[in-house]
Coordinates of C-alpha atoms and ligand atoms in Angstrom, one line a residue:
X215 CA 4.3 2.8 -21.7
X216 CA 1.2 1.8 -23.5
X217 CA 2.2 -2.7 -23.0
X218 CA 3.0 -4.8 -19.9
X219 CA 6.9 -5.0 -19.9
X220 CA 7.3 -8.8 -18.8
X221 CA 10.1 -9.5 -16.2
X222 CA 12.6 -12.4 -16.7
X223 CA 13.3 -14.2 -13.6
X224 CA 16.7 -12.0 -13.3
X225 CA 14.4 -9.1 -13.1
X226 CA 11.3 -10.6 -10.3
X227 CA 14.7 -11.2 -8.4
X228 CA 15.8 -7.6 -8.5
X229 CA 12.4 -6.3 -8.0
X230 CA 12.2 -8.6 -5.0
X231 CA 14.7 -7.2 -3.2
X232 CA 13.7 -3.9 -3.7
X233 CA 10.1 -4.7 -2.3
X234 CA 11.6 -6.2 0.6
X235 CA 13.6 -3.1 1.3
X236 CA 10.4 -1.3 0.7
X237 CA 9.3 -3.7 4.1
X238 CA 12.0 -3.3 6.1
X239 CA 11.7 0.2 6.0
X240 CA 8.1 0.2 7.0
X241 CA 9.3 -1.9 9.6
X242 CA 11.5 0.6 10.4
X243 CA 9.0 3.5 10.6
X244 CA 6.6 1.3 12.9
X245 CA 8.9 1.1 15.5
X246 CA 8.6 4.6 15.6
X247 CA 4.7 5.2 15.2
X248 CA 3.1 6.8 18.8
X249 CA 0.9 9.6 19.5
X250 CA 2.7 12.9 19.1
X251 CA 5.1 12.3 16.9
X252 CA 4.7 14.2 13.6
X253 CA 4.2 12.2 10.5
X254 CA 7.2 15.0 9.0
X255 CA 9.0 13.2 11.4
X256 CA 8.3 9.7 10.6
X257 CA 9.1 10.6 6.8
X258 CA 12.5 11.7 7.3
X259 CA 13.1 8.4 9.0
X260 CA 12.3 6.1 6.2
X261 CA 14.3 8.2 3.8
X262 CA 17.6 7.8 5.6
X263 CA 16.9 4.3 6.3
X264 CA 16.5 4.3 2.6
X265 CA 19.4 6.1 1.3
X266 CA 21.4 4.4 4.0
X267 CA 20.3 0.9 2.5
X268 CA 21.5 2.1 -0.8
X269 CA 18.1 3.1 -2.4
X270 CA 16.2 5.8 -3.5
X271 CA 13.2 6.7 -2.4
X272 CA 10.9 6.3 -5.5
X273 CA 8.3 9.0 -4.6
X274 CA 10.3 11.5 -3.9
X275 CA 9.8 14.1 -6.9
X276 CA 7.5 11.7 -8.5
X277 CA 5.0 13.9 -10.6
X278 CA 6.3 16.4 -7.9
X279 CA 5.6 14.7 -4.8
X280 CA 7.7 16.2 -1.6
X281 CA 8.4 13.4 0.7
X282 CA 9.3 9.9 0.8
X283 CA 6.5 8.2 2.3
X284 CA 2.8 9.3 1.6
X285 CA 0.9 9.2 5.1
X286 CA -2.6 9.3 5.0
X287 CA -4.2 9.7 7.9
X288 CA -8.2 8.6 9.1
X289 CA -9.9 10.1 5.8
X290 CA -7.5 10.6 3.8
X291 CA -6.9 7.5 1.5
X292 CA -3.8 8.2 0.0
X293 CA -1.2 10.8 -1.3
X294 CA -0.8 12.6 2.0
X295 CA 1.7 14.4 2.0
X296 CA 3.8 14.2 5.6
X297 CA 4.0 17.4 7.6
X298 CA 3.5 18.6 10.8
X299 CA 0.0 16.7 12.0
X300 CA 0.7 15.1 15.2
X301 CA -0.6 11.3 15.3
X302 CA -3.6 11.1 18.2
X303 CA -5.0 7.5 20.0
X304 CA -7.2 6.0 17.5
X305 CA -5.8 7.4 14.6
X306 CA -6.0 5.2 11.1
X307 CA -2.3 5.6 9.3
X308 CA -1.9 4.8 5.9
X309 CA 1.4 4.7 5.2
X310 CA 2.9 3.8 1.4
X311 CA 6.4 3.8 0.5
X312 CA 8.7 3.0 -3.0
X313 CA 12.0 2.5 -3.3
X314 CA 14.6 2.1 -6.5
X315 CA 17.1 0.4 -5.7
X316 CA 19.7 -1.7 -8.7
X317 CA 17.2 0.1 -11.8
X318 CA 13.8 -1.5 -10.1
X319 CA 11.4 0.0 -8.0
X320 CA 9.7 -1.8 -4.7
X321 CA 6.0 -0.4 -3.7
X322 CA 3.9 -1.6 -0.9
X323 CA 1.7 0.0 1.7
X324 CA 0.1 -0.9 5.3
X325 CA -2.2 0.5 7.4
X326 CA -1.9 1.0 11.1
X327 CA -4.4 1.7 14.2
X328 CA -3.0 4.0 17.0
X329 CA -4.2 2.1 20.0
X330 CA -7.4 3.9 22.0
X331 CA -11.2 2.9 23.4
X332 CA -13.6 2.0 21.1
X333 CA -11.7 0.9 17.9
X334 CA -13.3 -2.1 17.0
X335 CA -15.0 -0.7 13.5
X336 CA -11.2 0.7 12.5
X337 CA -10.1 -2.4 13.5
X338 CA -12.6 -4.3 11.2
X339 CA -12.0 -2.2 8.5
X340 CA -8.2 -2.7 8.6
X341 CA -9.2 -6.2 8.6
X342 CA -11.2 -6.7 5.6
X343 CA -9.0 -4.2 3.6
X344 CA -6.4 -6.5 4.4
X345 CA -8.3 -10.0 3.3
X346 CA -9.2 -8.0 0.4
X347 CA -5.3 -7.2 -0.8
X348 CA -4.9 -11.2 0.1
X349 CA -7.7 -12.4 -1.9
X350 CA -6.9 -9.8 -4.7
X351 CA -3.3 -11.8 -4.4
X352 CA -5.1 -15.7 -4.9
X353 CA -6.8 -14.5 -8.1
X354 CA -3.4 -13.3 -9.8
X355 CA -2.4 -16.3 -11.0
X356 CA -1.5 -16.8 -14.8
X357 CA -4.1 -17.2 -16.9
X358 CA -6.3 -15.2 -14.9
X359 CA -7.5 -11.8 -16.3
X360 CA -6.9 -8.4 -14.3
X361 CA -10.8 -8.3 -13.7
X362 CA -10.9 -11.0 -11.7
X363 CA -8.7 -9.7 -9.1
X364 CA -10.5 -6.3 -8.9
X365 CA -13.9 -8.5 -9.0
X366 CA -12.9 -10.7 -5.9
X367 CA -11.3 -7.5 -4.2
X368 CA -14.6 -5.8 -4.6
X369 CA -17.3 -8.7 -3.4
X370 CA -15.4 -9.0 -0.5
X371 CA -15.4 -5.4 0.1
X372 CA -19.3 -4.2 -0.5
X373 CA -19.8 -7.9 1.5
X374 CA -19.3 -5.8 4.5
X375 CA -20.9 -2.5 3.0
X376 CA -17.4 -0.9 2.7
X377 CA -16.7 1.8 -0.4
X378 CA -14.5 0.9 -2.8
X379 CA -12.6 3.3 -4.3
X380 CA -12.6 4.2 -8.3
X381 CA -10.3 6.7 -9.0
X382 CA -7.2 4.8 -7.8
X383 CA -6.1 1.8 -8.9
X384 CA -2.8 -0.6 -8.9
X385 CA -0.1 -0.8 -11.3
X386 CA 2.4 -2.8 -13.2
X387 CA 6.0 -2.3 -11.5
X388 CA 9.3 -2.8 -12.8
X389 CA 11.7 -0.4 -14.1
X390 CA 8.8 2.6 -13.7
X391 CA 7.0 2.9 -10.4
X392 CA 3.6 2.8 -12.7
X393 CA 4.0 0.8 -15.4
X394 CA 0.6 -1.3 -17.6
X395 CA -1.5 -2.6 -16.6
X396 CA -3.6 -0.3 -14.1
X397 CA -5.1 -2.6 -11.8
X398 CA -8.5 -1.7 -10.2
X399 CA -10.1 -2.9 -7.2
X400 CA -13.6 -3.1 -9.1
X401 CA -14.7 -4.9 -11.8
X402 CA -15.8 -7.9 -13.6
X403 CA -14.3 -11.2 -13.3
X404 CA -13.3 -12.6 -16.8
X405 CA -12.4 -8.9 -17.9
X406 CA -9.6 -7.0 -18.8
X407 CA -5.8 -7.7 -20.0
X408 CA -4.6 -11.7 -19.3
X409 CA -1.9 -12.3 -16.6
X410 CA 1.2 -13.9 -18.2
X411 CA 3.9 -15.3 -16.7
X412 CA 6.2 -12.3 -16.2
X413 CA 3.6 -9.6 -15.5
X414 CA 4.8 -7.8 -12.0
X415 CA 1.8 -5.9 -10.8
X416 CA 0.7 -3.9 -7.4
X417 CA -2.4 -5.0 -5.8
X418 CA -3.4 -2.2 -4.0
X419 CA -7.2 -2.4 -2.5
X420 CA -8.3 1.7 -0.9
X421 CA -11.2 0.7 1.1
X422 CA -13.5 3.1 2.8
X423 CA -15.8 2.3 6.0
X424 CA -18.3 4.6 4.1
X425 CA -19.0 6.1 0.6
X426 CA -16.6 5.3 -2.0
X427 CA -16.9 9.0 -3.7
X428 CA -13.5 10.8 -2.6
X429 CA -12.4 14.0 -3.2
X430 CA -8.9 15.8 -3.9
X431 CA -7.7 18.1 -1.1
X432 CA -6.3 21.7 -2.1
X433 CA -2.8 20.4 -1.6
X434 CA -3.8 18.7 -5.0
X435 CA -2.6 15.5 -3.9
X436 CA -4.5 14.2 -0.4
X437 CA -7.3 12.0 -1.7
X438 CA -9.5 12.3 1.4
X439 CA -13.1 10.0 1.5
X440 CA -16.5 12.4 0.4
X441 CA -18.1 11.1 3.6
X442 CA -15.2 12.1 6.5
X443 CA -15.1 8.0 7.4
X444 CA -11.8 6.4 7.3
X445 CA -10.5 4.6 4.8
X446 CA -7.3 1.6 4.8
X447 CA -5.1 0.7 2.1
X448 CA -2.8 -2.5 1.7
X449 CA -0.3 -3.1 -0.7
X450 CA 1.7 -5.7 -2.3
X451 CA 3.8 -6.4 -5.2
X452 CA 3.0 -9.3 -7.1
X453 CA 5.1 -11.6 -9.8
X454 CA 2.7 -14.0 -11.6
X455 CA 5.3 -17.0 -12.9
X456 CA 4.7 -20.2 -14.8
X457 CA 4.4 -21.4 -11.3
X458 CA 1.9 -19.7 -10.2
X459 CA 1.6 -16.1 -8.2
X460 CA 4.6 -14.6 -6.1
X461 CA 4.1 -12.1 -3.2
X462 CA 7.5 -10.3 -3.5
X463 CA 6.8 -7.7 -0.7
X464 CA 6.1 -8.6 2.5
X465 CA 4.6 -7.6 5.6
X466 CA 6.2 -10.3 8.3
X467 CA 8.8 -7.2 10.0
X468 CA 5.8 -4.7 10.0
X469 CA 3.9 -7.1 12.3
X470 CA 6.9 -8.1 14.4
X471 CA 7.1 -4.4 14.6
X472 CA 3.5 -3.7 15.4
X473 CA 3.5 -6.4 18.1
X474 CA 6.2 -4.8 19.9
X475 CA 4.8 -1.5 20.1
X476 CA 2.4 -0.7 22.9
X477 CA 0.8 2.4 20.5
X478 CA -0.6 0.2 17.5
X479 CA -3.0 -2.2 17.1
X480 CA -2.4 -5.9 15.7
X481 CA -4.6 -6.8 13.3
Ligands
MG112 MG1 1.4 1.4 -5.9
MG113 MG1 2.2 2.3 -3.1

């Protein structure tokens, strides 16, 4: 798809409630999240809750992808694949999960801390990652260009010396998982395509504590930082309307979650 497919309202409703799926079964994976547990295991969970919520989990066989929930843990930034690592105290977990559900897809991600001593940089960086994905969220308002989103995202970033990643970048969403236009977490404010009402995008900052040079693992899909230092990732889906800019995913279960559980950190 070489345009931006605008939604009608019909459609942001649709891809709404497949986003908020997407969030519930986050939620539903976080109540799960504690040191030695696999992350195989914590994949298998979010696809039941998934097919048992009558969706599909959208990254399954995506471009040949094996699970239903990428998990990226401490370097890794995203695309890792779930398997048999065992989650340790302190650990960074970037979890990202799709689901299609009534001919739409839903995509969001979060980033959890595995409770242990001396996490207050993690901590940070979670932090900031996360201001960035909300900041990235203010500037996508119509009328706005899709530079000015990765602009702000970026400022805020490199304020704190953080890397932020190139070679990854958000998406339009709708009937595809990726659909135009890419949405990067760098750039120049004032740049790139025009936000119209309509436009359904994912907002999706990869922030490293370090060097922003990644590489790609020999699994050919785990996108791990150049530098070994952790990295975070947030994501949203985002509607931008005639009345302004619409978060359609949400993290609100996630951090009910998160406070519950004695393992992970709140942010
Ligand atoms: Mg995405
Ligand atoms: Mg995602």
């Amino acid at each position: 798809m070489s345009k931006v497919i605008l939604k009608t309202s019909e459609e942001i409703e649709l891809i709404r409630i497949s986003s908020l799926l997407v969030g519930d079964t986050h939620a539903e994976v976080a109540k799960h999240i504690r040191p030695g547990i696999k992350t195989s295991e914590l994949d298998k969970i979010a696809e039941t809750f998934i097919r048992d919520m009558g969706g599909i989990p959208s990254f399954k066989g995506f471009g040949g992808f094996p699970a239903s929930l990428c998990i990226s843990v401490n370097q890794a930034v995203v695309h890792g694949i779930p398997g048999n690592y065992e989650i340790q105290p302190g650990d960074v977990l970037s979890v990202d999960c799709g689901v299609f559900k009534n001919g739409f897809h839903g995509d969001s991600a979060y980033t959890y801390l595995i409770q242990d001593e001396q996490i207050e940089d993690k901590k940070k960086l979670l932090k900031i990652t996360l201001e960035c994905l909300e900041i990235g969220c203010t500037f996508a308002a119509p009328g706005n260009r899709v530079g000015d989103i990765g602009s702000a995202i970026q400022k805020h970033a490199e304020k704190h010396g953080y890397g932020v990643v190139r070679e990854l970048v958000g998406h339009g969403l709708g009937r595809e998982l990726h659909e135009k236009p890419e949405v990067p977490n760098y750039g120049k404010a004032g740049s790139g395509p025009l936000l119209k009402p309509g436009t359904t995008i994912c907002i999706e900052p990869m922030i490293n504590m370090g060097t922003k040079a990644v590489k790609t693992l020999a699994d050919k899909w785990t996108i791990v930082t150049a530098d070994a230092k952790p990295s975070a990732h947030f994501e949203h889906v985002v509607a931008i309307t005639e009345q302004g800019t619409e978060i359609l995913s949400s993290f609100l279960k996630i951090e009910e979650e998160i406070k519950k559980n004695e393992y992970l950190v709140s942010i």
